PDB file of C-alpha atoms in Angstrom:
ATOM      1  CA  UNK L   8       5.967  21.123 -12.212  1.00 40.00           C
ATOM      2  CA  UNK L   9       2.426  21.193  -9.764  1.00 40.00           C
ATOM      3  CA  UNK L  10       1.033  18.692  -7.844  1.00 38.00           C
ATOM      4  CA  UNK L  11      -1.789  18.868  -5.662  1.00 42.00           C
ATOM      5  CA  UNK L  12      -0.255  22.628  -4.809  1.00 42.00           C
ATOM      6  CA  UNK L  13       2.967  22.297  -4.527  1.00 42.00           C
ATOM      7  CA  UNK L  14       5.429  23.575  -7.062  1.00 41.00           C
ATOM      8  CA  UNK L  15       8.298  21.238  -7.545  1.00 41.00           C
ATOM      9  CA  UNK L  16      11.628  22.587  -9.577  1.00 42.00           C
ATOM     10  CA  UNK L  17      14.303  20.704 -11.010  1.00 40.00           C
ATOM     11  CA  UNK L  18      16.220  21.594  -7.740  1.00 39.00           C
ATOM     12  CA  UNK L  19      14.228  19.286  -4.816  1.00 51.00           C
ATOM     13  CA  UNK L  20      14.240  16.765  -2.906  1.00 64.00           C
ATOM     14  CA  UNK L  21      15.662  13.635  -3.700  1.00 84.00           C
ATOM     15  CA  UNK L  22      12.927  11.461  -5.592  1.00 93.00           C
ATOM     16  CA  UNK L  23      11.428   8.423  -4.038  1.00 97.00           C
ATOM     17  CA  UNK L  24      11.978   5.015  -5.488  1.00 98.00           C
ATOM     18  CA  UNK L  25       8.920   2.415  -4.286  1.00 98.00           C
ATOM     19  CA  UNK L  26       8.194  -1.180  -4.741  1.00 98.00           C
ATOM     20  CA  UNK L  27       4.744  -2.424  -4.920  1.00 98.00           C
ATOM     21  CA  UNK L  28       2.861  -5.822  -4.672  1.00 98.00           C
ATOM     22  CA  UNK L  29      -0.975  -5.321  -4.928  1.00 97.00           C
ATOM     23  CA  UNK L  30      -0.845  -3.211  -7.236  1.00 97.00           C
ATOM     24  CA  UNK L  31      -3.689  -4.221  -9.571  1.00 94.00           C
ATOM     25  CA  UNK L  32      -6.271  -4.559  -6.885  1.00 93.00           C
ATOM     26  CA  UNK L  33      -9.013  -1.726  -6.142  1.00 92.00           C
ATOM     27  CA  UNK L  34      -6.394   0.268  -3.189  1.00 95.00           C
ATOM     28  CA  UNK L  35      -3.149  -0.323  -5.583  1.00 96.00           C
ATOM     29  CA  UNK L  36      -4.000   0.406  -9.140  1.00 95.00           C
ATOM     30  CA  UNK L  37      -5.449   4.193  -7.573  1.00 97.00           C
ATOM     31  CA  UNK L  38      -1.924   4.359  -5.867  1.00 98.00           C
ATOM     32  CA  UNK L  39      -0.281   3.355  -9.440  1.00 98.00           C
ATOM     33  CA  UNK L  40      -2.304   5.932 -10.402  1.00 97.00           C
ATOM     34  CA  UNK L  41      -1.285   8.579  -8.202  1.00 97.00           C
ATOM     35  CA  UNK L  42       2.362   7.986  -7.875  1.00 98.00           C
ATOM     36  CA  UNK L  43       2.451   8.665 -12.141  1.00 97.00           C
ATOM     37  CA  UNK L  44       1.386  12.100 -10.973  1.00 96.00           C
ATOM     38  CA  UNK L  45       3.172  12.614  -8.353  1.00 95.00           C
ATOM     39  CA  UNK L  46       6.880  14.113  -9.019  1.00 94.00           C
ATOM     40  CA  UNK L  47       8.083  12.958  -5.767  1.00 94.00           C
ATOM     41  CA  UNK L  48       8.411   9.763  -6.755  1.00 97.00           C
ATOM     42  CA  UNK L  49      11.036   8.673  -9.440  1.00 96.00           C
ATOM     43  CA  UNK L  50      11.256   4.947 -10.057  1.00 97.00           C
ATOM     44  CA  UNK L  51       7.962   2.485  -9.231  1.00 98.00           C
ATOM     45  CA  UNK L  52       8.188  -0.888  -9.724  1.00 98.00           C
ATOM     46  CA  UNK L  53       5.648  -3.230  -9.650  1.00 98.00           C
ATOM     47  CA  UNK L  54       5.443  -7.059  -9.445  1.00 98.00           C
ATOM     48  CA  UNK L  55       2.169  -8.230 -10.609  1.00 97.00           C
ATOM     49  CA  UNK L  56       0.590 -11.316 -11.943  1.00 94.00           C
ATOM     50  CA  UNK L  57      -1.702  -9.475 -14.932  1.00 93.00           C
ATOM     51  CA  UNK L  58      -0.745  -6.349 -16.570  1.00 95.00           C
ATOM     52  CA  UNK L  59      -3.891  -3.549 -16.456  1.00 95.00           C
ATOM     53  CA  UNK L  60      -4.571  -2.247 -19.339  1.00 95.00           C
ATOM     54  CA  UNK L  61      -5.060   1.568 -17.325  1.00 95.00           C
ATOM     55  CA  UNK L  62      -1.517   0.994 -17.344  1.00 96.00           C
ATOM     56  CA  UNK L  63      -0.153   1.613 -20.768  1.00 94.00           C
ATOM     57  CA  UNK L  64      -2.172   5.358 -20.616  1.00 95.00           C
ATOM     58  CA  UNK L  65       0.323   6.494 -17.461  1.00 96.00           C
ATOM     59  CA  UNK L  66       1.554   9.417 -18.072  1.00 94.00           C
ATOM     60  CA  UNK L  67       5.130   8.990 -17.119  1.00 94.00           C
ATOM     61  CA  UNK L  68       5.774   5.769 -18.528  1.00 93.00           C
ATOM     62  CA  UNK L  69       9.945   5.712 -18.031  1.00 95.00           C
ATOM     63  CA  UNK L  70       9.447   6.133 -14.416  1.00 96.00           C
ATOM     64  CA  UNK L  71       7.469   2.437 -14.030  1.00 98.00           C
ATOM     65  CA  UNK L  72       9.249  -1.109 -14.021  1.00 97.00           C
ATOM     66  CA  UNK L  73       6.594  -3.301 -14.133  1.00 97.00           C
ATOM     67  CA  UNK L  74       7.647  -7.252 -13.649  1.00 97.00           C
ATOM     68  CA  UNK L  75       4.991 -10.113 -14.563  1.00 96.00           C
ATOM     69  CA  UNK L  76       5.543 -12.734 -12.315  1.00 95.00           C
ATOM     70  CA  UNK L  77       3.859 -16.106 -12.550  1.00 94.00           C
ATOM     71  CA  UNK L  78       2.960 -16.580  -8.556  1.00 94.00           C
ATOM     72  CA  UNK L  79       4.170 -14.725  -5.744  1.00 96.00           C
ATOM     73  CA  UNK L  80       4.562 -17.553  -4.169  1.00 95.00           C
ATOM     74  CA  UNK L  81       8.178 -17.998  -3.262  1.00 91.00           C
ATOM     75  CA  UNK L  82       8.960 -14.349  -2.629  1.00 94.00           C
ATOM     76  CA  UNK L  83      11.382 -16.084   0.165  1.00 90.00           C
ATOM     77  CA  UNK L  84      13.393 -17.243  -2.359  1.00 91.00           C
ATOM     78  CA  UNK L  85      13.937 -14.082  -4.719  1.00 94.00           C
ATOM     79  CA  UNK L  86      17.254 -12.740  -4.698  1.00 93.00           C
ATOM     80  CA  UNK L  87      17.378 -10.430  -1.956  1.00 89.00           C
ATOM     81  CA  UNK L  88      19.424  -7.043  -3.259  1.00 90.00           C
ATOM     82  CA  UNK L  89      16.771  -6.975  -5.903  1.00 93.00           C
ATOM     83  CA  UNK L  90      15.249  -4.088  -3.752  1.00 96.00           C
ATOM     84  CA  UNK L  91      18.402  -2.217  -2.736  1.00 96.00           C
ATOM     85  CA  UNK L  92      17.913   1.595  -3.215  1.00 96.00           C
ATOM     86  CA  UNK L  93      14.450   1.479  -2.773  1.00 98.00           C
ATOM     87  CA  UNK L  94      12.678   3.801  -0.365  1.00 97.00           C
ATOM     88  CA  UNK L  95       9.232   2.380   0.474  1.00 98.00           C
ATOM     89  CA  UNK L  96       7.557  -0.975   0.089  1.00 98.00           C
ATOM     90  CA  UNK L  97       3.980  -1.183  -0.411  1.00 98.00           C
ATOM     91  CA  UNK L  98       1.695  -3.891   0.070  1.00 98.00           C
ATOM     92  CA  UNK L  99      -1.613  -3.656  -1.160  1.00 97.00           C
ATOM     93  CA  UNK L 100      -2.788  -7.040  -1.708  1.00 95.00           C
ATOM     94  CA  UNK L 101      -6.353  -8.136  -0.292  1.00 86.00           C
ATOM     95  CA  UNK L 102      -7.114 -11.389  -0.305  1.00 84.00           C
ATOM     96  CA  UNK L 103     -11.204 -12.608   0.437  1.00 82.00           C
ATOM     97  CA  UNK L 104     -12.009 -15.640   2.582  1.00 79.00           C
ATOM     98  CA  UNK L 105     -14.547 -17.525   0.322  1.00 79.00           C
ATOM     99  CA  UNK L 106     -11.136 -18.599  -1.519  1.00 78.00           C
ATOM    100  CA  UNK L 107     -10.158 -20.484   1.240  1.00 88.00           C
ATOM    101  CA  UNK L 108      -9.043 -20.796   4.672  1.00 90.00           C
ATOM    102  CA  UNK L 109      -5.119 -21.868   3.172  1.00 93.00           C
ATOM    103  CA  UNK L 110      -5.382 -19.393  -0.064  1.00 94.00           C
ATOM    104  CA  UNK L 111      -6.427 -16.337   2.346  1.00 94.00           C
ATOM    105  CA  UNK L 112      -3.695 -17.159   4.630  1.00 95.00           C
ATOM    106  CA  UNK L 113      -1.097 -16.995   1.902  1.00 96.00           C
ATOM    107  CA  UNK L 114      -2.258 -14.213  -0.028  1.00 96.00           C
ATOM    108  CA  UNK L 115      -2.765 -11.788   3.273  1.00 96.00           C
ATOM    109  CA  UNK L 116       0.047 -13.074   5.830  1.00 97.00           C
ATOM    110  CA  UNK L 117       2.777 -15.277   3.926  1.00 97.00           C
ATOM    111  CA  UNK L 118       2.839 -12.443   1.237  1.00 97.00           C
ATOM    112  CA  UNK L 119       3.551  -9.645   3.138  1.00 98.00           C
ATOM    113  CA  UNK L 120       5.335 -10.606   5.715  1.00 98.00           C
ATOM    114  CA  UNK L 121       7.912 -12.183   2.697  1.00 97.00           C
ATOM    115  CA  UNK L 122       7.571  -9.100   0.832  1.00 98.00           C
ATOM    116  CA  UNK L 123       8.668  -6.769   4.299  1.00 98.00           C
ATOM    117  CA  UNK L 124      11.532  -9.821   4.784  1.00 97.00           C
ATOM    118  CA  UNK L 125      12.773  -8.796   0.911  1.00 97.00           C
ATOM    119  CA  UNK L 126      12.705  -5.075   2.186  1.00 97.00           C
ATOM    120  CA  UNK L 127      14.840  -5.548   5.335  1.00 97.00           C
ATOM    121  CA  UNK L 128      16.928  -7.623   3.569  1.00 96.00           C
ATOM    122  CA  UNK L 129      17.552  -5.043   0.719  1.00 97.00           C
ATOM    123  CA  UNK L 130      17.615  -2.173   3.888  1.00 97.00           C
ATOM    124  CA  UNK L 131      14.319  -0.509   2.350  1.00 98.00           C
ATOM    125  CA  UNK L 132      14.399   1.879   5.063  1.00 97.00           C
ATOM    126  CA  UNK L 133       9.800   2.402   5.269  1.00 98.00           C
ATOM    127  CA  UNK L 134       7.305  -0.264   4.869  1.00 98.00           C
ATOM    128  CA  UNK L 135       3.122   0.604   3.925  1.00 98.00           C
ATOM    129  CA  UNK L 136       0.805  -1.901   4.136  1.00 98.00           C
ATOM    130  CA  UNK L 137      -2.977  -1.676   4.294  1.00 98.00           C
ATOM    131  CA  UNK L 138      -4.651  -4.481   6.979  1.00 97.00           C
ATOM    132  CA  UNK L 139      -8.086  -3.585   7.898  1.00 95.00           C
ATOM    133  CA  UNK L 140     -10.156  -2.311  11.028  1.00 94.00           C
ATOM    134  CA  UNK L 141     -10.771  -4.821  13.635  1.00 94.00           C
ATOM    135  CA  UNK L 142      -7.280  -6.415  13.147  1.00 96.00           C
ATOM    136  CA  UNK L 143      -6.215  -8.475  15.800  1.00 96.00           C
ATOM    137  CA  UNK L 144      -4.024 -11.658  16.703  1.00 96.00           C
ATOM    138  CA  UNK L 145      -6.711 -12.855  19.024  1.00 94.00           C
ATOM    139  CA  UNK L 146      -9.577 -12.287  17.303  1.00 95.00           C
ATOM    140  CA  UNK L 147     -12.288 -14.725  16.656  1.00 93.00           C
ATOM    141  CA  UNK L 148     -12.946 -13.971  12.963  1.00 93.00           C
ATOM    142  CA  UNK L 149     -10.632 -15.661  10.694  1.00 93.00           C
ATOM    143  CA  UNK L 150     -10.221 -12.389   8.436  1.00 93.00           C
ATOM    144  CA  UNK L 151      -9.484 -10.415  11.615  1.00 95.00           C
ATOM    145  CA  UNK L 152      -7.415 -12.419  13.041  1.00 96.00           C
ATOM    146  CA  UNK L 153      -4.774 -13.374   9.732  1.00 96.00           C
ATOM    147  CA  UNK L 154      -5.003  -9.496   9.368  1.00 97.00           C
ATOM    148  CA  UNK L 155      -3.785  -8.794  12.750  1.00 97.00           C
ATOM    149  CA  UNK L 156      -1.270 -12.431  12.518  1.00 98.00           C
ATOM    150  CA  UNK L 157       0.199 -10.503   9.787  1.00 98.00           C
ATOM    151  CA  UNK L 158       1.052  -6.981  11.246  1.00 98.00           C
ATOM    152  CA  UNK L 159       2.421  -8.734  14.161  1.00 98.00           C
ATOM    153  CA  UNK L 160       5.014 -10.846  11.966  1.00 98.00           C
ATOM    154  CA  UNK L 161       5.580  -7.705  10.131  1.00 98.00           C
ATOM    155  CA  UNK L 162       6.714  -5.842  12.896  1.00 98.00           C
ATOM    156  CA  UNK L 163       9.144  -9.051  14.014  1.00 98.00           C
ATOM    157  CA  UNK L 164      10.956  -8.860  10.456  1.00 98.00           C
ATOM    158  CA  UNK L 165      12.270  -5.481  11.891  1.00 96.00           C
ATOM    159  CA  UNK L 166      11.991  -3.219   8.803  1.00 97.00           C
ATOM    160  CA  UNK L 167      12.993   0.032  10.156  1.00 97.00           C
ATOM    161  CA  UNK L 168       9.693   1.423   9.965  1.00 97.00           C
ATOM    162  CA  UNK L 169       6.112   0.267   9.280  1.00 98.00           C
ATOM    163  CA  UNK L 170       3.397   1.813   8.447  1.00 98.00           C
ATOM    164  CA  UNK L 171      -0.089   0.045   9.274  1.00 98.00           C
ATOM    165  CA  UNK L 172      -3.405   1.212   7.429  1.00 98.00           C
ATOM    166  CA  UNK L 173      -6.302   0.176   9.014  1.00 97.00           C
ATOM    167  CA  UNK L 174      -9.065   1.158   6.646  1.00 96.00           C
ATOM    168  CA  UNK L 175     -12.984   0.746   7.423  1.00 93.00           C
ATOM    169  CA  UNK L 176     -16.010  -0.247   5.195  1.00 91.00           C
ATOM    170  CA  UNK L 177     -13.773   0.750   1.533  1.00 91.00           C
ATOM    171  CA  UNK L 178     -16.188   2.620  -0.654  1.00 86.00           C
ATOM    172  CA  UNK L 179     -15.923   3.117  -4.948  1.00 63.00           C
ATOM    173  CA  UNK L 180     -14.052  -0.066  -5.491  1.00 51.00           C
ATOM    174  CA  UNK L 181     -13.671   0.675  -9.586  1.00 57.00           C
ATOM    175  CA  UNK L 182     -12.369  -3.191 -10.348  1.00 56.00           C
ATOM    176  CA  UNK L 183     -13.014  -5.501  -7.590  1.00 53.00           C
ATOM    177  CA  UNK L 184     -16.946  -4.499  -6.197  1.00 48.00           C
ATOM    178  CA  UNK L 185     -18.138  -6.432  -3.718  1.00 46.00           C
ATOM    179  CA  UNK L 186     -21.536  -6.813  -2.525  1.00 46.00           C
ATOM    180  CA  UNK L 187     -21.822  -6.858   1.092  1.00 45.00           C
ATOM    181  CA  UNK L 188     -19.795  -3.531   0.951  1.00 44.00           C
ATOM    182  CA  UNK L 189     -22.116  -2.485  -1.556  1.00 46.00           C
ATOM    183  CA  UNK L 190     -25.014  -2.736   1.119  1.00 44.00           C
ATOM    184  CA  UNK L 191     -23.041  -1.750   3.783  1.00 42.00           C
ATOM    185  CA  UNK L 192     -22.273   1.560   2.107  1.00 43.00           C
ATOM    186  CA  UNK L 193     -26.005   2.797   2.739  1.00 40.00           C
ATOM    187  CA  UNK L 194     -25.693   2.202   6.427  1.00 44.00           C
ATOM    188  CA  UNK L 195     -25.289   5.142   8.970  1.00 47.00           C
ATOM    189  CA  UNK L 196     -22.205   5.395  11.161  1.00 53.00           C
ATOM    190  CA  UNK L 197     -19.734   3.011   9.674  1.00 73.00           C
ATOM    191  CA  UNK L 198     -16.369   3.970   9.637  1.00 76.00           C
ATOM    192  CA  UNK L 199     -16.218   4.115   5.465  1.00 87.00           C
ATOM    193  CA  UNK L 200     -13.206   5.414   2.997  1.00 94.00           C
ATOM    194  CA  UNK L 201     -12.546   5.025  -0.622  1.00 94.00           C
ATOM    195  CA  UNK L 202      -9.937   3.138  -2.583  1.00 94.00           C
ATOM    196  CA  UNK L 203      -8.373   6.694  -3.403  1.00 95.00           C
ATOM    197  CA  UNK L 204      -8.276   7.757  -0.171  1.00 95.00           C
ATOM    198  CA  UNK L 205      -6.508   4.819   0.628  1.00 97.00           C
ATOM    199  CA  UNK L 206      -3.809   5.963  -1.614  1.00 97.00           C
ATOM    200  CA  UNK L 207      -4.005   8.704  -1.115  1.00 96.00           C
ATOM    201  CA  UNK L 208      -2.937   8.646   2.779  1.00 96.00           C
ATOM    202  CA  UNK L 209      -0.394   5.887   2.051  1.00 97.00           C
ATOM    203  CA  UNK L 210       1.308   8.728  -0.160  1.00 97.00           C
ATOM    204  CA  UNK L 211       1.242  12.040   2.282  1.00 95.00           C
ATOM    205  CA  UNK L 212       2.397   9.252   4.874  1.00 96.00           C
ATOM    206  CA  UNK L 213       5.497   8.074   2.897  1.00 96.00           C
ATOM    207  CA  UNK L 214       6.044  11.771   1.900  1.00 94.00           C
ATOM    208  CA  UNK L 215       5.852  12.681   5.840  1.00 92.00           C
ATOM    209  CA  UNK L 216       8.219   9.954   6.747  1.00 93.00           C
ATOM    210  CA  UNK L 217      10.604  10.914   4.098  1.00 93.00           C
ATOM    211  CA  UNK L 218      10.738  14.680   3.654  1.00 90.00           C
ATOM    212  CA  UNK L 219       9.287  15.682   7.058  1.00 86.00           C
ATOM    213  CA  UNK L 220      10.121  13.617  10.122  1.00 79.00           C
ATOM    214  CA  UNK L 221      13.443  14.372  11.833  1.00 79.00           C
ATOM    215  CA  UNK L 222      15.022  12.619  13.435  1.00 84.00           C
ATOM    216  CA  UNK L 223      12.942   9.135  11.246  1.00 88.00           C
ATOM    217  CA  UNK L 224      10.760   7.340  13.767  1.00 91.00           C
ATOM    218  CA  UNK L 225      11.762   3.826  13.921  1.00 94.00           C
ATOM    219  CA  UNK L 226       9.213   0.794  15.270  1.00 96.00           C
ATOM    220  CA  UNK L 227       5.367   0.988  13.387  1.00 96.00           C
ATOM    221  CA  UNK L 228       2.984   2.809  13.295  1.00 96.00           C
ATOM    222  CA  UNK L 229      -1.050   2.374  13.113  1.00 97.00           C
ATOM    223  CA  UNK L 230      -3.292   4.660  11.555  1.00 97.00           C
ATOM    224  CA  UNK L 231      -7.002   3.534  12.036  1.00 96.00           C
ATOM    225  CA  UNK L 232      -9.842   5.001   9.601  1.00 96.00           C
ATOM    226  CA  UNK L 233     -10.324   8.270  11.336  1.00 95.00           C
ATOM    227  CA  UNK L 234      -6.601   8.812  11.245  1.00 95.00           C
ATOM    228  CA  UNK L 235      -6.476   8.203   7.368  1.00 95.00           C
ATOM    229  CA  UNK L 236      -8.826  10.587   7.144  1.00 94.00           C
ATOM    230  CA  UNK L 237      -6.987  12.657   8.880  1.00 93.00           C
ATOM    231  CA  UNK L 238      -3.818  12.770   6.937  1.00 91.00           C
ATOM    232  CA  UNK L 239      -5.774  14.097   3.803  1.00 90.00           C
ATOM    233  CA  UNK L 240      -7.321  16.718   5.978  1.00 86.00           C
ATOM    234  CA  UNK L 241      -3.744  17.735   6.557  1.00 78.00           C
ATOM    235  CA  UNK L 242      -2.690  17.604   3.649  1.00 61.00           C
ATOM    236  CA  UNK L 243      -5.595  19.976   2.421  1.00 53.00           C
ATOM    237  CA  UNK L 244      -4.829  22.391   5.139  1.00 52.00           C
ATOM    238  CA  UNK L 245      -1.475  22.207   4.836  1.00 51.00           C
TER     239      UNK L 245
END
């Protein structure tokens, strides 16, 4: 099999088995997308509230486990080997302030930091989750500052290693447009990337971490926009 230039035979690495939550929004459906592409990856499962419809055209259909869920509220309480063997964990969710100060705070700092507790619990060894620039625990701006609340408590649930996108202005949103970044996209100088090159990075990261780093870094790790844009130039050069 090829992929993106590499020739893969039946003889290889072992394949990847990732869990994602987030997974229908604009950043996680392109990764669903690229991870039924990508032979790397054996089994993907996904916890979601709706079912896309993009989804019953993947291409590699045996390799997804896709479990409707009526809330993810609660993830504390899910039984916690439900994620043993898995590789990666990847949290893609993205909530937007004008549903509220309490529904923002659940959907972009209770969920993941529950969804990384699962992981450690279940010794998921690598844990991706996109925040956003400007995240910090003492920032002024509520979205900043739950984004950057959550990567802290992340890193304090001790998953053996995190990886923390920091994505600008994100560009080509196919389901979930929103206006202001609509407008913002015409401006000059603003760190911008697209939903796929989201994915994109959050792949050829996990890939590094797995088949490339020796001995495996342990801690987190943050990759601000220019850095994501920097792991698909490597990945083109490479």
């Amino acid at each position: 099999a090829e992929y993106m230039g590499y020739i893969f035979t039946d003889v290889m690495e072992k394949r990847l088995n990732v869990a994602i939550i987030g997974a229908s929004g604009a950043c996680g459906r392109e990764l669903v997308l690229q991870l039924d592409k990508n032979p790397r990856f054996g089994k993907v499962r996904i916890y979601t509230r709706r079912v896309l419809d993009e989804w019953t055209k993947l291409e590699k259909k045996d390799k997804f486990e896709i479990i409707t869920v009526p809330t993810l509220d609660g993830m504390a309480k899910w039984d916690k080997k439900q994620l043993e063997g898995f590789d990666t964990c990847f949290c893609c969710i993205g909530g937007r302030t004008k549903s509220g100060k309490d529904e923002f705070y659940k959907t972009d700092y209770t969920y993941f930091v529950e969804f990384a507790e699962l992981a450690k619990a279940a010794n998921v060894p690598h844990y991706s989750m996109i925040s956003s620039k400007g995240a910090s625990a003492s920032a002024w701006l509520s979205y900043f500052k739950v984004k950057g609340q959550a990567e802290a408590a992340v890193k304090k649930v001790g998953v053996s290693f995190a990886s923390i996108f920091r994505p600008g202005l994100i560009v080509n949103r196919r389901n979930d447009a929103r206006l202001g970044e609509k407008i913002l996209a015409w401006v000059p100088f603003l760190a911008k990337i697209s939903a796929t090159q989201i994915a994109t990075a959050m792949i050829k990261e996990t890939e590094k971490y797995h088949y490339k780093a020796s001995p495996k870094p342990t801690g987190s790790i943050i990759y601000e926009n220019k850095d994501m844009l920097n792991l698909l130039l490597q990945h083109l050069t490479s």
